[in-house]
PDB file of C-alpha atoms and ligand atoms in Angstrom:
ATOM      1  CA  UNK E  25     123.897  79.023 100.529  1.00  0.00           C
ATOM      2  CA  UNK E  26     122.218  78.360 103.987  1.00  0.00           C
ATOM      3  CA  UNK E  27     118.658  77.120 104.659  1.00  0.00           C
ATOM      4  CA  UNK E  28     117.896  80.221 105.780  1.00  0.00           C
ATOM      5  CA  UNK E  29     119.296  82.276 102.424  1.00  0.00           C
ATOM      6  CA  UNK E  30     117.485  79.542 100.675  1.00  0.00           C
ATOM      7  CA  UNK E  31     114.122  80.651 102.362  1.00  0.00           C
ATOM      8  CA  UNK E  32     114.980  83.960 101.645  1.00  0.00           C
ATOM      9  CA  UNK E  33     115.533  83.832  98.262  1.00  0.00           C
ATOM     10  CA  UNK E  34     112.512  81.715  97.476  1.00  0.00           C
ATOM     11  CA  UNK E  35     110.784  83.810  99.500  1.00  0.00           C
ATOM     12  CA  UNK E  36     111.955  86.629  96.548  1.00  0.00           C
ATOM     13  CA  UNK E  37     111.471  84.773  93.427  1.00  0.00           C
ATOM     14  CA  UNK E  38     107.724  84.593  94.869  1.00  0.00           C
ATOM     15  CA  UNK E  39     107.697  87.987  95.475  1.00  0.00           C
ATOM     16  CA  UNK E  40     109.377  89.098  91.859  1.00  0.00           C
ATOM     17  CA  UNK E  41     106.397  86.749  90.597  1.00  0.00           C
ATOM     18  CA  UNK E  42     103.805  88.871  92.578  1.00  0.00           C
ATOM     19  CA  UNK E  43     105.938  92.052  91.377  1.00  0.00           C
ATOM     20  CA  UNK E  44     105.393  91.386  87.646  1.00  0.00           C
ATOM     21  CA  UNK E  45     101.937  90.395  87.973  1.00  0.00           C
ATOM     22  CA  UNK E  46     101.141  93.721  89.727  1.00  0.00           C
ATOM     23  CA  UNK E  47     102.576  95.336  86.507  1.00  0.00           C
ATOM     24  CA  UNK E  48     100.969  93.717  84.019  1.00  0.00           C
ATOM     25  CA  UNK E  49      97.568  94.116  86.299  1.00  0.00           C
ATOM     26  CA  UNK E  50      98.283  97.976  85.559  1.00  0.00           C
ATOM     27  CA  UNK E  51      98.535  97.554  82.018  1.00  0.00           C
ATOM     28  CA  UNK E  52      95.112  98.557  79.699  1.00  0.00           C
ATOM     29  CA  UNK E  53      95.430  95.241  77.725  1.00  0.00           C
ATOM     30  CA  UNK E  54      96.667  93.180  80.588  1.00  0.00           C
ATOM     31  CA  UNK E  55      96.622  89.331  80.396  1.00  0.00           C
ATOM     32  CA  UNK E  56      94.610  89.056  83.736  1.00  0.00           C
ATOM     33  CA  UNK E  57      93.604  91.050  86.617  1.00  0.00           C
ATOM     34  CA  UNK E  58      95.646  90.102  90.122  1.00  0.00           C
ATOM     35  CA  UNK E  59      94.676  92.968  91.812  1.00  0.00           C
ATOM     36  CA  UNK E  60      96.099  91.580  95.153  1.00  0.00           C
ATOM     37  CA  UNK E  61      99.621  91.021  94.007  1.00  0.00           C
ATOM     38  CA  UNK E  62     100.682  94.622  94.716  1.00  0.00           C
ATOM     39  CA  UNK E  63     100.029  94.351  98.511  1.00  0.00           C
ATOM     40  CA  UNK E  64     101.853  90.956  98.410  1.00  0.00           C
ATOM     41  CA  UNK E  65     105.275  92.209  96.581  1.00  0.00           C
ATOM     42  CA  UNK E  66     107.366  94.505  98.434  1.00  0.00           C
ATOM     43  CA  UNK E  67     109.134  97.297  97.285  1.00  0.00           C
ATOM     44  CA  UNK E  68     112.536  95.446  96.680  1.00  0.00           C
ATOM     45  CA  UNK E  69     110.758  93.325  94.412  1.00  0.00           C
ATOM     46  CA  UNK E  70     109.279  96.027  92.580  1.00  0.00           C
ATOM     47  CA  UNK E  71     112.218  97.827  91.993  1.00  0.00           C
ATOM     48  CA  UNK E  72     114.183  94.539  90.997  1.00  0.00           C
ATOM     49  CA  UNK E  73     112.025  93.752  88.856  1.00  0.00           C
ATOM     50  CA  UNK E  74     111.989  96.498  87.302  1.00  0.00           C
ATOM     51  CA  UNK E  75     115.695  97.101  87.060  1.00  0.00           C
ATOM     52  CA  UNK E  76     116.874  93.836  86.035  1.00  0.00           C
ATOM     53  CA  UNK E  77     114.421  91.987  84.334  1.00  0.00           C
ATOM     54  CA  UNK E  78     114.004  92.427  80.566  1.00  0.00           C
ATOM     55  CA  UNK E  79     110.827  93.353  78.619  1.00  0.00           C
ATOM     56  CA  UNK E  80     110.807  89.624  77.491  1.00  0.00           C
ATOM     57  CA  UNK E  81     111.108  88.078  80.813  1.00  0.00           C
ATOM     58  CA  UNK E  82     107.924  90.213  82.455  1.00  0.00           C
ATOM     59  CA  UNK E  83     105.964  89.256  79.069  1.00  0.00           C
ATOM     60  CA  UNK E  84     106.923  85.569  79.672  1.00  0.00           C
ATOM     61  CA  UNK E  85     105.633  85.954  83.062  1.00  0.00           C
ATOM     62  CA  UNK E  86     102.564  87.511  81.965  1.00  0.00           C
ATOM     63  CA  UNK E  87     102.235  85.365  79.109  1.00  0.00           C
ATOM     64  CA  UNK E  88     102.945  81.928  81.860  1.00  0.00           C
ATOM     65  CA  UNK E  89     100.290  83.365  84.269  1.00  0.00           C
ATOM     66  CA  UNK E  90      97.546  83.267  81.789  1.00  0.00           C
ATOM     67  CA  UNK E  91      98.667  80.060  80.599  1.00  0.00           C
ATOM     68  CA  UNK E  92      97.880  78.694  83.733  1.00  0.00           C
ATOM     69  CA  UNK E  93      94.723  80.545  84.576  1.00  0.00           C
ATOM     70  CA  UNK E  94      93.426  79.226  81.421  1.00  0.00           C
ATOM     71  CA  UNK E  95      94.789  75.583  81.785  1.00  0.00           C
ATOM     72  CA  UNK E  96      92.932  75.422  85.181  1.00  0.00           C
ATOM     73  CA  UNK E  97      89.690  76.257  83.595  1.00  0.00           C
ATOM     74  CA  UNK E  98      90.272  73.999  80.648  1.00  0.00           C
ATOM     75  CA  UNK E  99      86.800  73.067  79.802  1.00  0.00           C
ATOM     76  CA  UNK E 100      87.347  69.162  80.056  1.00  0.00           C
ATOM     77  CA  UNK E 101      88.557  69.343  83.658  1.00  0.00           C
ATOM     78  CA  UNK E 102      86.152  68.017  86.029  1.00  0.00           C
ATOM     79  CA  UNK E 103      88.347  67.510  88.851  1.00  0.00           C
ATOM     80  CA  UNK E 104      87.368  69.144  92.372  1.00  0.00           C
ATOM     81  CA  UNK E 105      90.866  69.243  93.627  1.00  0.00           C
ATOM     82  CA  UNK E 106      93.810  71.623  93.013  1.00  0.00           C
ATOM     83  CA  UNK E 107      96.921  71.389  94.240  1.00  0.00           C
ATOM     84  CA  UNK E 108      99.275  74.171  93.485  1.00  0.00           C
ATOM     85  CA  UNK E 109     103.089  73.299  94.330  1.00  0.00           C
ATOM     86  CA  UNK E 110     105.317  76.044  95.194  1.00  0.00           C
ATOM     87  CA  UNK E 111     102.199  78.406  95.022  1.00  0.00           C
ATOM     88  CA  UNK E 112     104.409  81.246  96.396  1.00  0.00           C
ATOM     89  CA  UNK E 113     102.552  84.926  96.398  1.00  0.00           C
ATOM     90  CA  UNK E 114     100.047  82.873  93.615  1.00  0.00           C
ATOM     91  CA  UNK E 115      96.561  84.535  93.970  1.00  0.00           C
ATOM     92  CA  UNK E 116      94.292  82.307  92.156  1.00  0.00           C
ATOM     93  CA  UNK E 117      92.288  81.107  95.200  1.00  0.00           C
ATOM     94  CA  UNK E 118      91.243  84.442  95.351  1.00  0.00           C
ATOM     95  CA  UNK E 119      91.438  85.900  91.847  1.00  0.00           C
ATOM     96  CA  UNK E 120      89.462  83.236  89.742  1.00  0.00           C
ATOM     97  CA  UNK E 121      86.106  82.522  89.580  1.00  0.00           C
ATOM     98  CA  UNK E 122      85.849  79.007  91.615  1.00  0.00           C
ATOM     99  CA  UNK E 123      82.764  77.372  92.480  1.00  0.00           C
ATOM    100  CA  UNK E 124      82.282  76.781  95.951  1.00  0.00           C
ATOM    101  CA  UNK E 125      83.020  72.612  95.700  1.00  0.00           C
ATOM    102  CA  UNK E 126      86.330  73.156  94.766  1.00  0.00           C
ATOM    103  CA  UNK E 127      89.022  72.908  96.581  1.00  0.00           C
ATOM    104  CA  UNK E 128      92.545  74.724  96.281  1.00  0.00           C
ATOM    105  CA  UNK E 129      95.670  72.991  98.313  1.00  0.00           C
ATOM    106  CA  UNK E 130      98.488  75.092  98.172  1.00  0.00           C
ATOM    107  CA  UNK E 131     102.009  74.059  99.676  1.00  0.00           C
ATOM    108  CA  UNK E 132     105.038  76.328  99.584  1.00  0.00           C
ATOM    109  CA  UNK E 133     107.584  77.169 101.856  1.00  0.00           C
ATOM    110  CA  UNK E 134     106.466  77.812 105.586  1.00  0.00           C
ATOM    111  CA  UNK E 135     107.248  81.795 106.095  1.00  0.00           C
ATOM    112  CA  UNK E 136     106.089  82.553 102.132  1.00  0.00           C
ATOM    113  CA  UNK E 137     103.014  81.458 103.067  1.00  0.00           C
ATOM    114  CA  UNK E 138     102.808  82.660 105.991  1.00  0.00           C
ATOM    115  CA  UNK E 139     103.826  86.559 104.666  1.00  0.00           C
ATOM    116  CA  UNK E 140     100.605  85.444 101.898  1.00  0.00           C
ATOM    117  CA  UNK E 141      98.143  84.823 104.581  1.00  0.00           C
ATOM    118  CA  UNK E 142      99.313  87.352 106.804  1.00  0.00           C
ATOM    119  CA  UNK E 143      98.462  89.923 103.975  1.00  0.00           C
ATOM    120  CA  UNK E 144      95.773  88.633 102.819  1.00  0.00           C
ATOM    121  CA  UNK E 145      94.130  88.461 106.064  1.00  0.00           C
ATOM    122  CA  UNK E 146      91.080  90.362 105.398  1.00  0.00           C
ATOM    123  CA  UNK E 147      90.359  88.857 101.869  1.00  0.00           C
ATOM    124  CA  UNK E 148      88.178  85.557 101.634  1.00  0.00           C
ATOM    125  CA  UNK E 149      88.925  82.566  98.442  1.00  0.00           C
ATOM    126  CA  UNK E 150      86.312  82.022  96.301  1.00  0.00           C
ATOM    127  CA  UNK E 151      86.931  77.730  96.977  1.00  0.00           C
ATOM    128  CA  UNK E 152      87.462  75.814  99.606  1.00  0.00           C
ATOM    129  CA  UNK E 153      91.443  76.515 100.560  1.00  0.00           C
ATOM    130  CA  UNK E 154      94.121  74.801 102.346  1.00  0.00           C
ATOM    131  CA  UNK E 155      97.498  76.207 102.301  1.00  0.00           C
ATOM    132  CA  UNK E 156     100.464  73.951 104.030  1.00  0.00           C
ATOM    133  CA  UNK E 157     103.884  74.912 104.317  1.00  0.00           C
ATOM    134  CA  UNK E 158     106.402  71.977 103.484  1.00  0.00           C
ATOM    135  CA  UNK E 159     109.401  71.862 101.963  1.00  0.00           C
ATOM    136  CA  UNK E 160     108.614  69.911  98.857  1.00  0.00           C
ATOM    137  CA  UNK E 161     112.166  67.888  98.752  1.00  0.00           C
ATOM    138  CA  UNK E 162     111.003  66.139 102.193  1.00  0.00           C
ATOM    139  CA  UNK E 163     108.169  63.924 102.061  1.00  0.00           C
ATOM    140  CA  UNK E 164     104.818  66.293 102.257  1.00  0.00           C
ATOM    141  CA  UNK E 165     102.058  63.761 100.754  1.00  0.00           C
ATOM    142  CA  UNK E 166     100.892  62.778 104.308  1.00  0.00           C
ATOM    143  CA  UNK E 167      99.837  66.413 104.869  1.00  0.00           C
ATOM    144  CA  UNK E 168      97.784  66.614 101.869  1.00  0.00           C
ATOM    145  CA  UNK E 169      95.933  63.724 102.737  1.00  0.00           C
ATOM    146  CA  UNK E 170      95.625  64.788 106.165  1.00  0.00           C
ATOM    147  CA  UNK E 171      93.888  68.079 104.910  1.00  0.00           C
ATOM    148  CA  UNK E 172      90.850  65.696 103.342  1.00  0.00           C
ATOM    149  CA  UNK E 173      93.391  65.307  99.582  1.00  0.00           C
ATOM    150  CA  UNK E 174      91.775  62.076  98.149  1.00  0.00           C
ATOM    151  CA  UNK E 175      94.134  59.951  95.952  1.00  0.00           C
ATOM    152  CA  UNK E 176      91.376  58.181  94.340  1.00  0.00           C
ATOM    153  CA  UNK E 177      89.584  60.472  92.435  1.00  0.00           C
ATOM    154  CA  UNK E 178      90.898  63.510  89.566  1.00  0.00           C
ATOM    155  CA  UNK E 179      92.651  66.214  90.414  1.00  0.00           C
ATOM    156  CA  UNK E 180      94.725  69.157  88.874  1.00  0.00           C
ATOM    157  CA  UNK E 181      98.250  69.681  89.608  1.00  0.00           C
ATOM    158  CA  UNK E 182      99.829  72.934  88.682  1.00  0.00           C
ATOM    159  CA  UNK E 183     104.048  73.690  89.283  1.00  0.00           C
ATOM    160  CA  UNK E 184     104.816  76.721  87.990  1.00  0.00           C
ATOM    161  CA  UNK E 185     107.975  78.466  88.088  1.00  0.00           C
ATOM    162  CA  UNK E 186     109.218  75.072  90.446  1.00  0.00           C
ATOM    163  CA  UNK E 187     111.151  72.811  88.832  1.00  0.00           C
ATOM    164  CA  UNK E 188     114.262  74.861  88.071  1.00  0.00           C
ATOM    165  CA  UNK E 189     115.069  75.337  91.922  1.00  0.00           C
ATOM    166  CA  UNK E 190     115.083  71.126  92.246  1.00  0.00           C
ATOM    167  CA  UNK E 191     117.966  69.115  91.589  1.00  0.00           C
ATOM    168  CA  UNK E 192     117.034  66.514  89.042  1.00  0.00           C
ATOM    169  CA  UNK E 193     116.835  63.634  91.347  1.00  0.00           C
ATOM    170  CA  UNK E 194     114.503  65.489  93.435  1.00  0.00           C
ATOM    171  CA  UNK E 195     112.346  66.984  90.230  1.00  0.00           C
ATOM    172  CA  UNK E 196     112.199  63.190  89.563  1.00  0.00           C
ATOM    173  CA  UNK E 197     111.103  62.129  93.289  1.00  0.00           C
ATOM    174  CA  UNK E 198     108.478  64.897  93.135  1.00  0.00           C
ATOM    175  CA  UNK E 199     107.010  63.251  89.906  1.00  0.00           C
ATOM    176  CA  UNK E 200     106.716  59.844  91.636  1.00  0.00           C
ATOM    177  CA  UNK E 201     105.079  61.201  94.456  1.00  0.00           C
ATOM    178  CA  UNK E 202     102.450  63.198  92.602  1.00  0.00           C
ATOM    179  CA  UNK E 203     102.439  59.789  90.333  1.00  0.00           C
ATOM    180  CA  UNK E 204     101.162  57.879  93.927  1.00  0.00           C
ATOM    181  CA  UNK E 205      98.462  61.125  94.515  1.00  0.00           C
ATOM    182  CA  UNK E 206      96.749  61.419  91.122  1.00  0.00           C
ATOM    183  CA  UNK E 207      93.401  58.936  89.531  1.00  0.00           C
ATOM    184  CA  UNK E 208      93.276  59.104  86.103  1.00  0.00           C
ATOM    185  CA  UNK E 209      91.434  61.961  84.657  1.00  0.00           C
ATOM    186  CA  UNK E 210      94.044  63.913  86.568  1.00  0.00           C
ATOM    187  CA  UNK E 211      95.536  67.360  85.076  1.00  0.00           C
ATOM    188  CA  UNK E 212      99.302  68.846  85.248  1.00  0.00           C
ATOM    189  CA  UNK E 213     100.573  71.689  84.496  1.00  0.00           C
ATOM    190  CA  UNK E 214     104.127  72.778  84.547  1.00  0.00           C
ATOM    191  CA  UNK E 215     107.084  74.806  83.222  1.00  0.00           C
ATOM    192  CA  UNK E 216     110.353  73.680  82.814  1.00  0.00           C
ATOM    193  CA  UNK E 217     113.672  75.175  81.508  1.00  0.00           C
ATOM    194  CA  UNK E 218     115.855  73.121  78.861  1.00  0.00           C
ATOM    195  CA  UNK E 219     119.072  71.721  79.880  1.00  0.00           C
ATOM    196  CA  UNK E 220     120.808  74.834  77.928  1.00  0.00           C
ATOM    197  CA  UNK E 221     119.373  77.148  80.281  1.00  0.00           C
ATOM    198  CA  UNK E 222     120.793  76.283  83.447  1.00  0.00           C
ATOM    199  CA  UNK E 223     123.400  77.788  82.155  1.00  0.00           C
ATOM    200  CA  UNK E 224     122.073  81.034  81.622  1.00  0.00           C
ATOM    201  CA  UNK E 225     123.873  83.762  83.289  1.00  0.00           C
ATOM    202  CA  UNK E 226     121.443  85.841  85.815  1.00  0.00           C
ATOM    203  CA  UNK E 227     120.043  81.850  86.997  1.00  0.00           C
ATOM    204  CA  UNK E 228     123.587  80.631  87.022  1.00  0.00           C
ATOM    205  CA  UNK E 229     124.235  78.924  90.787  1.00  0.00           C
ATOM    206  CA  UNK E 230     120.337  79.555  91.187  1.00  0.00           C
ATOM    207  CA  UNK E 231     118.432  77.291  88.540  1.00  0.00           C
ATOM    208  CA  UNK E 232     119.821  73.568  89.061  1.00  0.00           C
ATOM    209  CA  UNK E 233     117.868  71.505  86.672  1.00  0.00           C
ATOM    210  CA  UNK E 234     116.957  71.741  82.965  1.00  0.00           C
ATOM    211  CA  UNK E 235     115.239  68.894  80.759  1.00  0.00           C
ATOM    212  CA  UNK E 236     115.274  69.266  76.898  1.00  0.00           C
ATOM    213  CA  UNK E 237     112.129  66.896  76.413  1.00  0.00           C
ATOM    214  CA  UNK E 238     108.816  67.648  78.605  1.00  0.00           C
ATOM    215  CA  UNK E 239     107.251  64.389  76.460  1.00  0.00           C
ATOM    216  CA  UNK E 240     109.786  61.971  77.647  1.00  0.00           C
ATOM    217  CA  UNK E 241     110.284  63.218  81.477  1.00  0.00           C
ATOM    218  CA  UNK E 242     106.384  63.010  82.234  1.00  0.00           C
ATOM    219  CA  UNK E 243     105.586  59.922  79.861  1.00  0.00           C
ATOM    220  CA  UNK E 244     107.610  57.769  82.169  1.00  0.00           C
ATOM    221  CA  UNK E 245     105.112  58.517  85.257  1.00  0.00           C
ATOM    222  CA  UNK E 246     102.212  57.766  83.107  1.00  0.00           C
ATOM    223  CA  UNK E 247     101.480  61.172  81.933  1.00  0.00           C
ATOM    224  CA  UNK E 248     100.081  61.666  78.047  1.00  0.00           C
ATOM    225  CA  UNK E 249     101.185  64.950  76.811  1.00  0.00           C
ATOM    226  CA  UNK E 250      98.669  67.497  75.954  1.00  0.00           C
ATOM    227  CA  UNK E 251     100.679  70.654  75.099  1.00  0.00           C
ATOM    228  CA  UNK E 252     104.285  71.569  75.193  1.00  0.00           C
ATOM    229  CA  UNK E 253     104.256  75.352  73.822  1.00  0.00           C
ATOM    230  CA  UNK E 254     107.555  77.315  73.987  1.00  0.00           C
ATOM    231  CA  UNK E 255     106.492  81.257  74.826  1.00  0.00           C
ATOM    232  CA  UNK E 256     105.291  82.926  71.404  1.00  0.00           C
ATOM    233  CA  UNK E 257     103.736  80.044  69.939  1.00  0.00           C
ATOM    234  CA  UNK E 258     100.412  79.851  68.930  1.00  0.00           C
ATOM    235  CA  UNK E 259      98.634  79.237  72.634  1.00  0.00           C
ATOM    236  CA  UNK E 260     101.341  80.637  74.631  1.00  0.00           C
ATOM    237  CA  UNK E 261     101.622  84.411  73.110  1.00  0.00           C
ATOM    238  CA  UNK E 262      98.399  86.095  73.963  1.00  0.00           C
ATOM    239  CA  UNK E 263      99.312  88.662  71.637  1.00  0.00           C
ATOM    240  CA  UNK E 264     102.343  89.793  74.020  1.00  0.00           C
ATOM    241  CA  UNK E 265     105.304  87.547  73.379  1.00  0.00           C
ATOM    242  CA  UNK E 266     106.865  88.464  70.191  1.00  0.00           C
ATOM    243  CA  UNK E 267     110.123  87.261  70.014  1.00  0.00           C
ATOM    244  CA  UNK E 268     110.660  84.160  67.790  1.00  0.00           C
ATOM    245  CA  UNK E 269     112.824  81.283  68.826  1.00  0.00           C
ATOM    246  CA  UNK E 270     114.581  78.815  66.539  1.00  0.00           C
ATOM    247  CA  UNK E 271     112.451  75.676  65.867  1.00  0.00           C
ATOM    248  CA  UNK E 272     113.240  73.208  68.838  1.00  0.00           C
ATOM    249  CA  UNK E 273     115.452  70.922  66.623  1.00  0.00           C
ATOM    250  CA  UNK E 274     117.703  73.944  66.855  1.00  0.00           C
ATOM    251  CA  UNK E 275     120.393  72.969  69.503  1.00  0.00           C
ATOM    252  CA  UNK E 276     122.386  75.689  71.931  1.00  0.00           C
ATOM    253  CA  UNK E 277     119.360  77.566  72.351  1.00  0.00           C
ATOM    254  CA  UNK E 278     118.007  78.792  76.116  1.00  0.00           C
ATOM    255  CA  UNK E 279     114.152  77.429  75.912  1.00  0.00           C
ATOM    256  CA  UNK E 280     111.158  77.076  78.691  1.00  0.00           C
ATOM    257  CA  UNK E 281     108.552  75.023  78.079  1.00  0.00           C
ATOM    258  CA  UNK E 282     104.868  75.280  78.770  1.00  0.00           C
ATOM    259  CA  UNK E 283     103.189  72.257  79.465  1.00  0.00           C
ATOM    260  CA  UNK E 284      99.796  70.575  79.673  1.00  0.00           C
ATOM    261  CA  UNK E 285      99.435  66.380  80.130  1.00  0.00           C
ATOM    262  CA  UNK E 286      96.641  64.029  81.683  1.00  0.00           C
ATOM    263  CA  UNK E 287      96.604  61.129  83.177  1.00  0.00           C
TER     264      UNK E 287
HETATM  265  N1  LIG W 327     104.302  79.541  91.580  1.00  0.00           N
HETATM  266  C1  LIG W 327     104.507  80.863  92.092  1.00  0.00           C
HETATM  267  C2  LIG W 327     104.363  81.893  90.997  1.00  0.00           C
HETATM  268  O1  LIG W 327     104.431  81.511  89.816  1.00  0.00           O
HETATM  269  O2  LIG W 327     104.217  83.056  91.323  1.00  0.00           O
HETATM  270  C3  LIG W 327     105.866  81.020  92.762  1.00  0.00           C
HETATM  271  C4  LIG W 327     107.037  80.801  91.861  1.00  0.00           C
HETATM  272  S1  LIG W 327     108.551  81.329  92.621  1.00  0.00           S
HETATM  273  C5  LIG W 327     109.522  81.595  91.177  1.00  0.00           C
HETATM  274  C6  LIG W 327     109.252  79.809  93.235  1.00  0.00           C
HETATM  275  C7  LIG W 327     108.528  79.280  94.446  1.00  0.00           C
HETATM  276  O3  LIG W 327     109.029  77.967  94.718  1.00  0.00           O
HETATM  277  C8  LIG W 327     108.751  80.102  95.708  1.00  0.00           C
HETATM  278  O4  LIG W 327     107.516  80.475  96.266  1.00  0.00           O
HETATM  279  C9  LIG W 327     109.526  79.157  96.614  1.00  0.00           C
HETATM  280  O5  LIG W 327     109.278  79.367  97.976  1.00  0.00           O
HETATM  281  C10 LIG W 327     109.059  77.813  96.105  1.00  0.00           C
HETATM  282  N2  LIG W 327     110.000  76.724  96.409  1.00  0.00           N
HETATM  283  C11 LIG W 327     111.208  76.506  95.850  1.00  0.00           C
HETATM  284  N3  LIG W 327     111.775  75.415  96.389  1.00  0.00           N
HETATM  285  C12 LIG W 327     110.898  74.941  97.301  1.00  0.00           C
HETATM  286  C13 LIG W 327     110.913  73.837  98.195  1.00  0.00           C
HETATM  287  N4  LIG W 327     111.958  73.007  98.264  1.00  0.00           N
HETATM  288  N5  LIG W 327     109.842  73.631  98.987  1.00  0.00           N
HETATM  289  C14 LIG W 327     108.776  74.470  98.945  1.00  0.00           C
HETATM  290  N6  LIG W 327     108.706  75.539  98.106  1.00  0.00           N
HETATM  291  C15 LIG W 327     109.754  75.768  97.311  1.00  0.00           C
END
């Protein structure tokens, strides 16, 4: 693939993210309320979505939103600074209620955030918000720190629906850097697929790296493991995700992980 069908296809998995989260917005018992997402997905999206993924994948999504939403509101977070990596068509700034002394950095992809702030135009955050478009397998920590990003003190770090598109040497470079950026008292959240995965038909050629233990990737940058749910666990179903996997000491088995750790 080129750069530019690269961009382009990121640019889609955001907006299949935005897609799915419009149609679980519709829903009576939806997981959350991202009432902005429809204006952000196009109609490709919607009707990709909607042909080709499965009932479980949109409740994963669903289920991995609120996850998140509720991981970032985790009562013993005190940070003031969020950084969202690859926050794609990711409405949060907007969609949660923030006090005013926080601050959201969000870095993505140049044009995805640019077709997000171009929509989004007449809508105001609810925290303070930078958004900076990088690619996030170049070196990007400069420009966090240039937007007022201070090293020294907490912050929460949320990659979700990331990891997959990074080779492991650069899933591992990522780490480090965020390793240099966070104090301790810092938050991360993430999902990652298992190793089994990338070979998983519809991601094949798309997802390039897999990791079959959460606890021993993030221990090694001097993370301590909070959580590591698989979807449908107690924590990660929400009353939605109803499929049951084998126990994880099954092998051959296509798993995500949802994951919480501190620093
Ligand atoms: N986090 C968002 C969400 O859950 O809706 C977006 C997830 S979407 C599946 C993947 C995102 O990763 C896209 O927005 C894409 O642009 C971004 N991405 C992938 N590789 C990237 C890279 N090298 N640099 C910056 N962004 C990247």
């Amino acid at each position: 693939m080129t750069h530019e069908d690269l961009n382009n296809f990121f640019g889609f998995t955001a907006q299949m993210m935005a897609a799915a989260r419009a149609i679980e917005t519709e829903k009576a018992y939806r997981l959350f309320n991202d009432p902005l997402a429809s204006r952000l997905a196009t109609g490709t999206a919607f009707a990709y979505v909607k042909e080709k993924l499965t009932e479980q994948d949109i409740a994963y999504i669903a289920v991995r939103t609120r996850f998140f939403d509720d991981f970032l509101f985790s009562p013993e977070i005190k940070a003031k600074q969020v950084v969202i990596l690859a926050s794609g068509l990711d409405t949060r700034a907007y969609r949660l209620p923030w006090s005013s002394d926080i601050t959201i950095y969000e870095l993505d992809e140049p044009q995805v955030l640019k077709s997000k702030t171009t929509i989004l135009r007449e809508f105001t955050p609810n925290c303070q918000h930078h958004l900076l478009g990088v690619d996030l397998t170049q070196p990007w920590s400069d420009l966090l720190l240039a937007k007022g990003f201070q090293p020294n003190l907490p912050s929460v770090w949320l990659l979700e629906g990331l990891l997959m598109y990074l080779t492991q040497t650069e899933v591992l470079r990522l780490l480090q850097t965020i390793g240099t950026l966070t104090a301790a008292d810092s938050y991360l959240g993430l999902d990652l697929v298992n190793v089994k995965s990338i070979e998983y038909k519809p991601y094949k050629g798309y997802w390039y790296s897999g990791f079959d233990s959460p606890e021993e990737l993030l221990t090694q940058y001097g993370w301590r493991i909070a959580q590591v749910l698989e979807p449908g666990q107690e924590g990660a179903n929400f009353g939605r995700y109803s499929w049951v996997l084998p126990p994880r000491d099954v092998p051959d088995v296509e798993r995500v992980f949802l994951v919480q750790a501190r620093k």
